[in-house]
Amino acid sequence: MALKAVNVTDVPNLDQVPENNASLSLYSSRLNSEGLELNSEATFKVPKFLVIGHRGHGMNILQSSDSRMKAIKENTLLSFNSAAKFPIDFIEFDVQVTKDDCPVIFHDDFIFSEENGTVFEKRVTELSLEEFLCFGPQREAGKQGKSLLRKTKDGKILNWNVETDDSFCTLAETFQKVDPSLGFNIELKFDDHIVYQQDHLIHVLQVILQVVSEYAKDRPIIFSSFHPDAAQLVRKLQNTYPVFFLTNGGTQVYYDVRRNSLEEAIKVCMEGGLQGIVSEVKGVFGNPGAVPRIKESKLSLLTYGKLNNVPEAVCMQHLMGIDGVIVDFVQEISHAVDDMIIKPLNEGLREGEEETETKSKLQFSQQELSFLLKLIPELIQH
C-alpha cells in the first residue's frame, strides 16, 4: 500500500474540530438511536452495556490449553471481521507507529523471529513499514514471510502458531477493510520501560490522528492508553472522540503512581478532561467501592481481563453499573450479554418500564448485591 506523507499541521486540534460533529462521529448502527455522545461538557454517554472484542476476535495465548485462545491471529483484519459477525459494539486493538511514521496494529513491543537457528528481536517502532510487514504470512502469492515467534510472560519463546493465520495490517487498512458499523477502541501503545519526551508523544499521536481524520468517517471511536501523559495529550489534540485511561486498578505496581489504583485513575481523568477508565476487572472486583466514585465523577467505566470471559462475572459487572467489557471469547460472551442483559432490557422498555427499573434475567435484591460486592474481593484473592 502506498504511503502518504504525514503533515502533522493538518491534524485537527482542540480548537479546529467542529463541535457539532461529535455526536455524528460516534454513531454506530450497532448501538441504539442515541449513539455514543460526547457533549459540550466533554462527558461521555454510553447508551447500552458494551461488548468489545479484545484484539478483534480475542487475544492469542500460545501456551493455553484452550483452543479458543489460538483460533485466529490477534490484531489482524481476519480477527476483526470475524468478531464483527457477532453482536458486539467495538473491537479493541493496539496501535504503534513505525520509524517511517505509519501506524500499524501490533500489541507487543518487540517482534521475535528466527534465522539460521538464531532467535532475534526487533523493536516495532524501530522498523520501517516494509520491514514490519515482512514478518509472518504474506498477502502476495508465493511470497514467504520471515518466521514469527512470541515471547510469553514467563520468558519462553514460542512459535506463533494459530489455527487460522493472517498478515499484519496498518491502521489505514483497518479503517478501509473492517465492517464500517463496528466501533474501534484504539489503544495507543507505548513501552512501559521507556521515558518518552512530550515532543515525541505529540508527534506519534498526531501521526495516528492524521489517519483517523482521513479514514474514520462516521465510525465510533474510543481512544485509550496506559500511558497517562499520552491519554491526556490525545484529549488535548482533539475533542471529537472520547479518551479513556487504562489501568491495572492496583493489581500491579508501577513506578508511575498514577497507574497504581482506581483512585489515581480518577485523578488522571479529572485533570486531563478524559471521559472514562478501562480497568483490569480484578481491580474493580477488589475495590467495588470505587465504582460509585467513578460514576460520581461522571466518568464511564469499562473493564478487561480473563474474568470477562466468564458470563456470570460479566453480568455481575452490569449489575454494579459498569458500562461494558473487553472480552476474548467474543461469541460466547456477546450471546450471553444479548440473552441475559440486552434482550430483557429491550423487552422491558417495550412494555413501558422506566429504563432504570428494567431488570435483566440475572436478578438480585439490593441486599444480595451488597453481600456479593463484599464477597468478591475475598474470592479473587484465592
Coordinates of N, CA and C in Angstrom, one line a residue, residues 227-355:
H227 N -0.6 4.9 29.2 CA 0.4 6.0 29.4 C -0.4 7.3 29.8
P228 N -0.4 7.7 31.0 CA -1.2 8.8 31.4 C -1.0 10.1 30.6
D229 N 0.3 10.4 30.3 CA 0.6 11.6 29.5 C 0.0 11.5 28.1
A230 N 0.2 10.3 27.5 CA -0.4 10.1 26.2 C -1.9 10.3 26.1
A231 N -2.5 9.7 27.2 CA -4.0 9.8 27.2 C -4.4 11.3 27.3
Q232 N -3.8 12.0 28.2 CA -4.1 13.4 28.4 C -3.8 14.3 27.1
L233 N -2.7 13.9 26.5 CA -2.3 14.7 25.2 C -3.3 14.4 24.1
V234 N -3.7 13.2 23.9 CA -4.6 12.9 22.8 C -6.0 13.6 23.0
R235 N -6.3 13.8 24.3 CA -7.5 14.6 24.6 C -7.3 16.0 24.2
K236 N -6.1 16.6 24.5 CA -5.8 18.0 24.1 C -5.8 18.2 22.6
L237 N -5.3 17.2 21.9 CA -5.1 17.3 20.4 C -6.4 17.2 19.7
Q238 N -7.5 16.7 20.3 CA -8.8 16.5 19.6 C -9.9 16.5 20.6
N239 N -11.1 16.8 20.2 CA -12.2 16.7 21.1 C -13.4 16.1 20.4
T240 N -13.1 15.3 19.3 CA -14.2 14.6 18.6 C -14.5 13.2 19.3
Y241 N -13.5 12.6 19.8 CA -13.6 11.2 20.3 C -13.3 11.1 21.8
P242 N -14.0 10.3 22.5 CA -13.7 10.1 24.0 C -12.4 9.4 24.2
V243 N -11.7 9.8 25.3 CA -10.4 9.2 25.7 C -10.6 8.5 27.0
F244 N -10.1 7.3 27.1 CA -10.2 6.5 28.4 C -8.8 6.2 28.9
F245 N -8.6 6.3 30.2 CA -7.3 5.9 30.8 C -7.3 4.5 31.2
L246 N -6.4 3.7 30.7 CA -6.2 2.3 31.0 C -5.4 2.1 32.3
T247 N -5.9 1.2 33.2 CA -5.2 1.0 34.4 C -5.4 -0.5 34.9
N248 N -4.3 -1.0 35.6 CA -4.5 -2.3 36.2 C -5.3 -2.3 37.4
G249 N -5.7 -1.1 37.9 CA -6.5 -0.9 39.0 C -5.9 -1.4 40.3
G250 N -4.6 -1.3 40.4 CA -3.9 -1.7 41.6 C -3.5 -3.2 41.7
T251 N -3.7 -3.9 40.6 CA -3.3 -5.4 40.6 C -1.8 -5.5 40.3
Q252 N -1.2 -4.5 39.8 CA 0.3 -4.4 39.6 C 0.8 -3.1 40.1
V253 N 2.0 -3.0 40.5 CA 2.6 -1.7 41.0 C 3.6 -1.2 39.9
Y254 N 3.5 0.1 39.6 CA 4.4 0.7 38.7 C 5.1 1.9 39.3
Y255 N 6.2 2.3 38.7 CA 7.0 3.5 39.2 C 6.1 4.7 39.1
D256 N 5.3 4.8 38.1 CA 4.4 6.0 37.9 C 3.2 5.7 38.8
V257 N 3.0 6.4 39.9 CA 2.0 6.1 40.9 C 0.6 6.4 40.2
R258 N 0.5 7.1 39.2 CA -0.8 7.4 38.5 C -1.4 6.1 38.0
R259 N -0.6 5.1 37.8 CA -1.1 3.8 37.3 C -1.5 2.8 38.3
N260 N -1.4 3.1 39.6 CA -1.4 2.1 40.7 C -2.7 1.9 41.4
S261 N -3.8 2.7 41.0 CA -5.1 2.5 41.7 C -6.2 3.1 40.9
L262 N -7.4 2.7 41.2 CA -8.5 3.4 40.5 C -8.7 4.8 41.0
E263 N -8.3 5.1 42.2 CA -8.4 6.5 42.7 C -7.4 7.4 41.9
E264 N -6.2 6.9 41.7 CA -5.3 7.6 40.8 C -5.8 7.8 39.4
A265 N -6.5 6.8 38.9 CA -7.0 6.8 37.6 C -8.1 7.9 37.5
I266 N -8.9 8.0 38.5 CA -9.9 9.1 38.5 C -9.2 10.5 38.5
K267 N -8.1 10.6 39.2 CA -7.4 11.9 39.2 C -6.9 12.2 37.8
V268 N -6.3 11.2 37.1 CA -5.8 11.4 35.8 C -6.9 11.9 34.8
C269 N -8.0 11.3 35.0 CA -9.2 11.6 34.1 C -9.7 13.0 34.4
M270 N -9.8 13.4 35.7 CA -10.3 14.7 36.0 C -9.4 15.8 35.6
E271 N -8.1 15.5 35.8 CA -7.1 16.6 35.5 C -7.0 16.8 34.0
G272 N -7.1 15.7 33.2 CA -7.0 15.8 31.8 C -8.2 15.9 31.0
G273 N -9.4 16.0 31.6 CA -10.7 16.1 30.9 C -11.0 14.8 30.1
L274 N -10.5 13.6 30.6 CA -10.8 12.4 30.0 C -12.3 11.9 30.3
Q275 N -12.8 11.0 29.5 CA -14.2 10.6 29.6 C -14.4 9.3 30.3
G276 N -13.3 8.5 30.6 CA -13.6 7.2 31.2 C -12.3 6.5 31.6
I277 N -12.5 5.4 32.3 CA -11.5 4.5 32.8 C -11.7 3.1 32.2
V278 N -10.6 2.4 31.8 CA -10.7 1.0 31.5 C -9.8 0.3 32.5
S279 N -10.4 -0.6 33.3 CA -9.6 -1.2 34.4 C -9.6 -2.7 34.2
E280 N -8.5 -3.3 34.7 CA -8.5 -4.8 34.9 C -9.6 -5.1 35.8
V281 N -10.4 -6.1 35.5 CA -11.6 -6.4 36.2 C -11.4 -6.8 37.6
K282 N -10.2 -7.4 37.9 CA -9.9 -7.8 39.3 C -9.7 -6.5 40.1
G283 N -9.2 -5.5 39.5 CA -9.0 -4.2 40.2 C -10.4 -3.6 40.7
V284 N -11.4 -3.8 39.9 CA -12.7 -3.4 40.2 C -13.4 -4.3 41.2
F285 N -13.3 -5.6 41.0 CA -13.9 -6.5 42.0 C -13.2 -6.4 43.4
G286 N -11.9 -6.1 43.3 CA -11.2 -6.0 44.6 C -11.4 -4.6 45.3
N287 N -12.0 -3.7 44.6 CA -12.3 -2.4 45.1 C -13.6 -1.9 44.6
P288 N -14.7 -2.6 44.9 CA -16.0 -2.3 44.3 C -16.5 -0.9 44.7
G289 N -16.0 -0.4 45.9 CA -16.5 1.0 46.3 C -16.0 2.1 45.4
A290 N -15.0 1.7 44.5 CA -14.5 2.8 43.5 C -15.6 3.0 42.4
V291 N -16.4 2.1 42.2 CA -17.4 2.2 41.1 C -18.3 3.4 41.3
P292 N -19.0 3.6 42.5 CA -19.8 4.8 42.6 C -19.0 6.1 42.6
R293 N -17.7 6.0 43.1 CA -16.9 7.2 43.0 C -16.6 7.6 41.6
I294 N -16.4 6.6 40.7 CA -16.1 6.9 39.3 C -17.4 7.5 38.7
K295 N -18.5 6.9 39.0 CA -19.8 7.4 38.5 C -20.1 8.8 39.0
E296 N -19.8 9.1 40.2 CA -20.0 10.5 40.8 C -19.1 11.5 40.1
S297 N -18.0 11.0 39.5 CA -17.1 11.9 38.8 C -17.5 12.0 37.3
K298 N -18.7 11.4 37.0 CA -19.2 11.5 35.6 C -18.3 10.9 34.6
L299 N -17.7 9.8 35.0 CA -16.8 9.0 34.1 C -17.4 7.7 33.8
S300 N -17.2 7.2 32.6 CA -17.6 5.9 32.2 C -16.6 4.8 32.6
L301 N -17.0 3.6 32.8 CA -16.1 2.6 33.3 C -16.2 1.3 32.5
L302 N -15.2 0.9 31.8 CA -15.1 -0.4 31.1 C -14.0 -1.3 31.8
T303 N -14.1 -2.6 31.6 CA -13.1 -3.5 32.2 C -12.5 -4.4 31.1
Y304 N -11.3 -5.0 31.5 CA -10.7 -6.0 30.6 C -10.2 -7.1 31.6
G305 N -9.8 -8.2 31.1 CA -9.2 -9.3 31.9 C -9.8 -10.6 31.7
K306 N -9.2 -11.7 32.2 CA -9.6 -13.0 31.9 C -11.0 -13.3 32.5
L307 N -11.3 -12.7 33.6 CA -12.7 -12.9 34.2 C -13.8 -12.4 33.3
N308 N -13.5 -11.6 32.4 CA -14.5 -11.1 31.4 C -14.9 -12.2 30.4
N309 N -14.2 -13.3 30.5 CA -14.6 -14.5 29.6 C -15.6 -15.4 30.4
V310 N -16.0 -15.0 31.6 CA -17.0 -15.8 32.4 C -18.3 -15.0 32.4
P311 N -19.4 -15.6 31.8 CA -20.6 -14.8 31.7 C -21.2 -14.3 33.0
E312 N -21.0 -15.1 34.1 CA -21.6 -14.6 35.4 C -20.8 -13.4 35.9
A313 N -19.5 -13.3 35.6 CA -18.7 -12.2 36.1 C -19.1 -10.9 35.3
V314 N -19.4 -11.1 34.0 CA -19.8 -10.0 33.1 C -21.2 -9.5 33.6
C315 N -22.1 -10.4 33.9 CA -23.4 -9.9 34.3 C -23.4 -9.3 35.7
M316 N -22.5 -9.7 36.5 CA -22.3 -9.1 37.8 C -21.8 -7.6 37.6
Q317 N -21.0 -7.4 36.6 CA -20.5 -6.0 36.4 C -21.6 -5.1 35.9
H318 N -22.5 -5.7 35.1 CA -23.7 -4.9 34.7 C -24.5 -4.5 35.9
L319 N -24.7 -5.4 36.8 CA -25.4 -5.0 38.0 C -24.7 -4.0 38.8
M320 N -23.4 -4.0 38.8 CA -22.6 -3.0 39.5 C -22.6 -1.6 38.9
G321 N -23.1 -1.5 37.7 CA -23.1 -0.2 37.0 C -22.0 0.0 36.1
I322 N -21.2 -1.0 35.8 CA -20.1 -0.9 34.8 C -20.7 -0.8 33.4
D323 N -20.0 -0.1 32.5 CA -20.6 0.3 31.2 C -20.3 -0.7 30.1
G324 N -19.3 -1.6 30.3 CA -19.0 -2.5 29.2 C -17.8 -3.3 29.5
V325 N -17.5 -4.4 28.7 CA -16.4 -5.3 29.0 C -15.7 -5.6 27.7
I326 N -14.4 -5.7 27.8 CA -13.5 -6.2 26.7 C -13.2 -7.7 26.9
V327 N -13.5 -8.5 25.9 CA -13.6 -9.9 26.1 C -12.8 -10.6 25.0
D328 N -12.3 -11.8 25.3 CA -11.6 -12.7 24.3 C -12.6 -13.7 23.7
F329 N -13.5 -14.2 24.5 CA -14.5 -15.2 24.0 C -15.7 -14.4 23.4
V330 N -15.5 -13.9 22.2 CA -16.4 -13.0 21.6 C -17.8 -13.6 21.4
Q331 N -17.8 -14.8 20.8 CA -19.1 -15.5 20.5 C -19.8 -15.8 21.8
E332 N -19.2 -16.4 22.8 CA -19.9 -16.8 24.0 C -20.4 -15.6 24.8
I333 N -19.5 -14.6 25.0 CA -19.9 -13.5 25.9 C -20.9 -12.6 25.2
S334 N -20.8 -12.4 23.9 CA -21.7 -11.5 23.2 C -23.1 -12.1 23.2
H335 N -23.2 -13.4 23.1 CA -24.5 -14.0 23.1 C -25.1 -14.1 24.5
A336 N -24.2 -14.3 25.5 CA -24.7 -14.3 26.9 C -25.2 -12.9 27.3
V337 N -24.5 -11.9 26.9 CA -24.9 -10.5 27.2 C -26.2 -10.2 26.5
D338 N -26.3 -10.6 25.3 CA -27.5 -10.3 24.5 C -28.7 -11.0 25.1
D339 N -28.5 -12.2 25.6 CA -29.6 -13.0 26.2 C -30.0 -12.6 27.6
M340 N -28.9 -12.3 28.4 CA -29.2 -12.0 29.8 C -29.3 -10.5 30.2
I341 N -28.9 -9.6 29.3 CA -28.9 -8.2 29.6 C -29.7 -7.4 28.6
I342 N -29.2 -7.5 27.3 CA -29.8 -6.6 26.3 C -31.2 -6.9 26.0
K343 N -31.6 -8.2 25.7 CA -33.0 -8.5 25.3 C -33.9 -8.2 26.5
P344 N -33.6 -8.6 27.7 CA -34.6 -8.3 28.8 C -34.8 -6.8 29.0
L345 N -33.7 -6.0 28.8 CA -33.8 -4.5 28.9 C -34.7 -4.0 27.8
N346 N -34.5 -4.5 26.6 CA -35.3 -4.0 25.4 C -36.8 -4.4 25.6
E347 N -37.0 -5.6 26.1 CA -38.4 -6.1 26.3 C -39.1 -5.2 27.4
G348 N -38.3 -4.9 28.4 CA -38.9 -4.1 29.5 C -39.3 -2.7 29.0
L349 N -38.4 -2.1 28.1 CA -38.7 -0.8 27.6 C -39.9 -0.8 26.7
R350 N -40.0 -1.9 25.9 CA -41.2 -2.0 25.0 C -42.5 -2.1 25.8
E351 N -42.4 -2.7 27.0 CA -43.6 -2.8 27.9 C -43.8 -1.5 28.7
G352 N -43.0 -0.5 28.5 CA -43.3 0.8 29.1 C -42.6 1.0 30.4
E353 N -41.7 0.1 30.8 CA -41.0 0.3 32.1 C -40.0 1.4 31.9
E354 N -39.6 2.0 33.0 CA -38.6 3.0 33.0 C -37.3 2.2 32.9
E355 N -36.3 2.8 32.1 CA -35.0 2.1 31.9 C -34.3 1.8 33.1

